[in-house]
Short mmCIF file of C-alpha atoms in Angstrom, two decimals:
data_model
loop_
_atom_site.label_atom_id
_atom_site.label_comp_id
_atom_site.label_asym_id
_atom_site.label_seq_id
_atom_site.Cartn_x
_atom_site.Cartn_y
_atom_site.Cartn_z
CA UNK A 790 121.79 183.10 42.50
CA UNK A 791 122.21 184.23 46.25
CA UNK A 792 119.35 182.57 47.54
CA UNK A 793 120.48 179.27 45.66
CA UNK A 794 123.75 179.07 47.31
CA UNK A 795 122.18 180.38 50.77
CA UNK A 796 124.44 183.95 50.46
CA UNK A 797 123.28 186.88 52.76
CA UNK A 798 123.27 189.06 49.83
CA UNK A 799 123.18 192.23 52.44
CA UNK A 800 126.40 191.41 53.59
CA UNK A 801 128.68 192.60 51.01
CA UNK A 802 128.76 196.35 49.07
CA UNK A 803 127.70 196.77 46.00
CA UNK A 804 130.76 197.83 44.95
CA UNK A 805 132.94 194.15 46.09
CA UNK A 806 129.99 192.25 44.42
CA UNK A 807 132.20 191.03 41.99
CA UNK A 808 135.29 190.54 43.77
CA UNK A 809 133.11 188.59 46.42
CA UNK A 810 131.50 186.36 43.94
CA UNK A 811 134.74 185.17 42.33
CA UNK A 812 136.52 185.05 45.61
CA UNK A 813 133.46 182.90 47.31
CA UNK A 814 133.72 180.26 43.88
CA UNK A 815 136.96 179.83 44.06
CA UNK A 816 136.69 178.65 47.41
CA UNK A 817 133.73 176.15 46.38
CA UNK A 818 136.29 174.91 43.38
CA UNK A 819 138.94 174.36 46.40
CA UNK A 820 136.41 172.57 48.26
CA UNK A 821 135.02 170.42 45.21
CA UNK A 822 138.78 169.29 44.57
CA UNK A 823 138.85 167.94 48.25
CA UNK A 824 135.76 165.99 47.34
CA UNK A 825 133.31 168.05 48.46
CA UNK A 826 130.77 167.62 46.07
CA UNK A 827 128.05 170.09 47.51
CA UNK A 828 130.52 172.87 47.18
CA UNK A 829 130.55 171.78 43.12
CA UNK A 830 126.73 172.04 43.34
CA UNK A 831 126.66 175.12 44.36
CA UNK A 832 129.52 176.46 41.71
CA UNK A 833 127.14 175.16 39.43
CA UNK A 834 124.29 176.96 40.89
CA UNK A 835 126.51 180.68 40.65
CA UNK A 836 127.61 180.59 37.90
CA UNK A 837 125.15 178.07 35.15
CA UNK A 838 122.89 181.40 34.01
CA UNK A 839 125.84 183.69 33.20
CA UNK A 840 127.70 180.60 31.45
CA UNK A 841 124.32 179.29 29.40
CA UNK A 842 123.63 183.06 28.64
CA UNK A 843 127.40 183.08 26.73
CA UNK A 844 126.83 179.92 25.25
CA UNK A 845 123.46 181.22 23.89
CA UNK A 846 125.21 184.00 22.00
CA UNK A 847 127.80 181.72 20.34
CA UNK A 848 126.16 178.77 19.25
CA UNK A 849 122.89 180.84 19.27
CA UNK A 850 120.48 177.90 19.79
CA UNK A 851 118.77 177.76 23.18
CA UNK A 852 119.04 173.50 22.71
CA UNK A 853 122.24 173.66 21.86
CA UNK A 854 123.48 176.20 24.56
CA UNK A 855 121.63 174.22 27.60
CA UNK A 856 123.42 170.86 26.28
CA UNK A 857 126.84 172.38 26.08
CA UNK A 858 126.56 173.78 29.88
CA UNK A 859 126.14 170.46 31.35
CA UNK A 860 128.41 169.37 29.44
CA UNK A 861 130.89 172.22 30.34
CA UNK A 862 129.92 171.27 34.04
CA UNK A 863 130.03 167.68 33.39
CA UNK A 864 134.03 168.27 31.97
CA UNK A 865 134.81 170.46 35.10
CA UNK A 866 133.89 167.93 37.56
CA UNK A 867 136.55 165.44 35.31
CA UNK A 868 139.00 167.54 35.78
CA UNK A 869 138.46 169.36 38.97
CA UNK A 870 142.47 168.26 39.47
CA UNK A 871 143.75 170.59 36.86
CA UNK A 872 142.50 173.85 38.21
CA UNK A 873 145.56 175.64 39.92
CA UNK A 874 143.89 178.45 40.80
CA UNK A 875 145.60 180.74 38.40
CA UNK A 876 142.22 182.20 37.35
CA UNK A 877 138.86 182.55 37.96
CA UNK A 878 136.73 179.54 38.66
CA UNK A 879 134.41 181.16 35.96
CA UNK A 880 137.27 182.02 33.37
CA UNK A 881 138.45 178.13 33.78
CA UNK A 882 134.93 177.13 33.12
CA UNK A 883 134.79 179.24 30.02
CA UNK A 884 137.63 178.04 28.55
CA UNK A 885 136.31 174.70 29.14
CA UNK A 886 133.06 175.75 27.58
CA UNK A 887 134.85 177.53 24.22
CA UNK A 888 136.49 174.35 23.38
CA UNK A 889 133.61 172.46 23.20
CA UNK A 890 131.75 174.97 21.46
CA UNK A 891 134.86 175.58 18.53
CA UNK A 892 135.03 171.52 18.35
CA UNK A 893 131.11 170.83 18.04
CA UNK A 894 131.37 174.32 15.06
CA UNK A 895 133.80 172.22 13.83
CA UNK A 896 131.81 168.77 13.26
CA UNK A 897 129.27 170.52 11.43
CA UNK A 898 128.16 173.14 8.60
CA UNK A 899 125.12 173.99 10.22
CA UNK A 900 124.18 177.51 9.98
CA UNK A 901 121.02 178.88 12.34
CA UNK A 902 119.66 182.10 13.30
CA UNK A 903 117.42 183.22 16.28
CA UNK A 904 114.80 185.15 16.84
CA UNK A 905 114.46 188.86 18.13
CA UNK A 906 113.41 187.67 21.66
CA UNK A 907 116.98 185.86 22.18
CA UNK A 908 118.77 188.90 20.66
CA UNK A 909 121.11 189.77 23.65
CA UNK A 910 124.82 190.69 23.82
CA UNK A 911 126.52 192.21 20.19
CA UNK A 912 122.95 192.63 18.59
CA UNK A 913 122.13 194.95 22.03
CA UNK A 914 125.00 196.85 21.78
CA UNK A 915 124.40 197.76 17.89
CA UNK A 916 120.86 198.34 18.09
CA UNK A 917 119.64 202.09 18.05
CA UNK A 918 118.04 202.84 21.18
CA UNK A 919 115.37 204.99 19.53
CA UNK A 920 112.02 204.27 21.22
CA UNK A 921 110.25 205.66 18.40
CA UNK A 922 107.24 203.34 17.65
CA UNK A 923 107.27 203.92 14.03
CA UNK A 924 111.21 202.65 14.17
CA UNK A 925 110.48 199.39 15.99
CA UNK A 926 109.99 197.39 13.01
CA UNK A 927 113.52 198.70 11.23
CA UNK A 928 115.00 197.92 14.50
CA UNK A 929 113.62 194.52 14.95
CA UNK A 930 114.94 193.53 11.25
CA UNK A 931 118.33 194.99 12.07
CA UNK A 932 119.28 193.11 15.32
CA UNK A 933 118.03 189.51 13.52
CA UNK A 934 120.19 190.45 10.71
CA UNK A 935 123.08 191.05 13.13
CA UNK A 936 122.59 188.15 14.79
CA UNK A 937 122.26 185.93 11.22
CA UNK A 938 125.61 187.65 10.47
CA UNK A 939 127.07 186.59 13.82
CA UNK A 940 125.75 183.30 13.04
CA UNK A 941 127.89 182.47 9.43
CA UNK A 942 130.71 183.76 10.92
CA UNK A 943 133.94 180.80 12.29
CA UNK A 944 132.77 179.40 15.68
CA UNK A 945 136.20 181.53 16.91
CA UNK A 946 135.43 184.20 15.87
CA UNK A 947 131.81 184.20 17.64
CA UNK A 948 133.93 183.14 20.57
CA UNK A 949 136.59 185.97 20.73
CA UNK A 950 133.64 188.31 20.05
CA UNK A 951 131.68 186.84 23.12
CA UNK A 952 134.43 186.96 25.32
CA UNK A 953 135.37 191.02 24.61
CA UNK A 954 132.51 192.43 23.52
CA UNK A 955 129.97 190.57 26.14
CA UNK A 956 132.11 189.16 28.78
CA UNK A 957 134.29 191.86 28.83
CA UNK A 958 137.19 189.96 29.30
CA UNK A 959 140.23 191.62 29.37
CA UNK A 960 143.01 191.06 26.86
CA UNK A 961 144.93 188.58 29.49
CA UNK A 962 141.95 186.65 30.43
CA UNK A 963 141.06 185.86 26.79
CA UNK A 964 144.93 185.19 26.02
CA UNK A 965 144.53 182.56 29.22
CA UNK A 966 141.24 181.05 27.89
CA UNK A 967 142.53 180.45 24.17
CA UNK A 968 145.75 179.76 25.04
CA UNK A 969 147.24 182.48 23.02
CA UNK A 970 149.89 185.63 22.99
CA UNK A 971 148.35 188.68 23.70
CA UNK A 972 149.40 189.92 20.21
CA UNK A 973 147.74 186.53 18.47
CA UNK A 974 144.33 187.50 20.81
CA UNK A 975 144.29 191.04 19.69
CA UNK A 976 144.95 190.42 15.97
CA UNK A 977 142.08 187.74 16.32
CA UNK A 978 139.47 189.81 17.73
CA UNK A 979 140.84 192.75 14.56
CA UNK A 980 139.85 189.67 12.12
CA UNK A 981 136.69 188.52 14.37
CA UNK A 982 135.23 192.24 13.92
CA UNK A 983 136.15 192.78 10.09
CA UNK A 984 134.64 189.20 9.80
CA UNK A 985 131.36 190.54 11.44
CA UNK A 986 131.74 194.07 9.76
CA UNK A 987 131.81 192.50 6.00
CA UNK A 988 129.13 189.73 6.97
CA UNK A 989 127.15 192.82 7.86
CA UNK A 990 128.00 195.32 5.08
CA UNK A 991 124.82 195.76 2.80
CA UNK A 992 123.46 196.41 6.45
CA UNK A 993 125.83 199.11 7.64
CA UNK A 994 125.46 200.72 4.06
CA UNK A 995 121.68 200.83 4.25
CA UNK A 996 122.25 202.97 8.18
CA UNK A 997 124.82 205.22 6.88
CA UNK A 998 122.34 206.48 3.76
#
């Protein structure tokens, strides 16, 4: 994204990547709420691949995922007055983007899958990173069958998943973005993973023969 925003990315370490990135968009949210609309362009611009990306594994529809970004983007902008800069400008626009993806789970009953070539986040981190040719096929089954589990299980749970196990949000972050006590966020994500373990248990039974 540095060459979309017009960063010099030589001119920051590695290492205060990060801390540069979220300390540069928060000063492009500050700007956008003094009505500078470029600087909401270019928040768009840093941070629409890592937000569609999250999206993707949630709603897990590529459709679906691009609509709810605008729309995340298109709710930001509306309320670009009730940031107060007591997290990131990314974290605010996650929250933002959550909601609409628990309320849209909500409207409908739905259930999709995707296909190996979208697998990405929870479905990476289970997969066996055997390179064995004759495994491929195995391998390929298993991640769409994670992914089908992650699929039937509640919208919030996907979410809380997402948001630790992808994200890597800390516990704080995701109590901010759900609006929760820590102890409610932790006892969530204990229910989101036994959701996802028992959704996926003829599978774990088959790896553990």
């Amino acid at each position: 994204m540095s060459s979309a925003s017009g960063t010099d990315s030589g001119a920051t370490p590695p290492a205060d990547a990060g801390a540069y990135a979220a300390s540069r968009q928060a000063d492009l949210l500050r700007r956008a709420q003094q009505g500078d609309r470029s600087a909401f362009g270019h928040l768009v611009l840093a941070c629409q691949d890592r937000l569609y990306n999250a999206l993707l594994r949630m709603c897990n529809n590529p459709d679906d995922a691009r609509e709810l970004t605008q729309e995340t983007f298109m709710r930001a902008l509306q309320k670009l007055d009730t940031f107060r800069g007591d997290a990131q400008p990314y974290t605010w626009l996650f929250r933002i983007a959550t909601n609409l993806v628990i309320t849209e789970a909500r409207k409908t009953t739905r259930r999709r899958t995707t296909s190996f070539d979208q697998a990405t986040g929870l479905a990476e981190r289970l997969r066996s990173h055997d390179d064995s040719p004759a495994e491929s096929a195995q391998r390929r089954q298993r991640n769409e069958q994670i992914l089908a589990g992650l699929c039937r299980i509640d919208a919030e749970y996907r979410a809380i998943l997402v948001m630790r196990d992808v994200e890597d949000f800390d516990y704080q972050q995701m109590a901010d973005i759900l609006a929760l006590p820590l102890g409610t966020v932790k006892s969530r994500l204990f229910r989101a993973r036994k959701a996802l373990r028992d959704e996926l248990h003829e599978l774990i039974n088959q790896s553990e023969r």
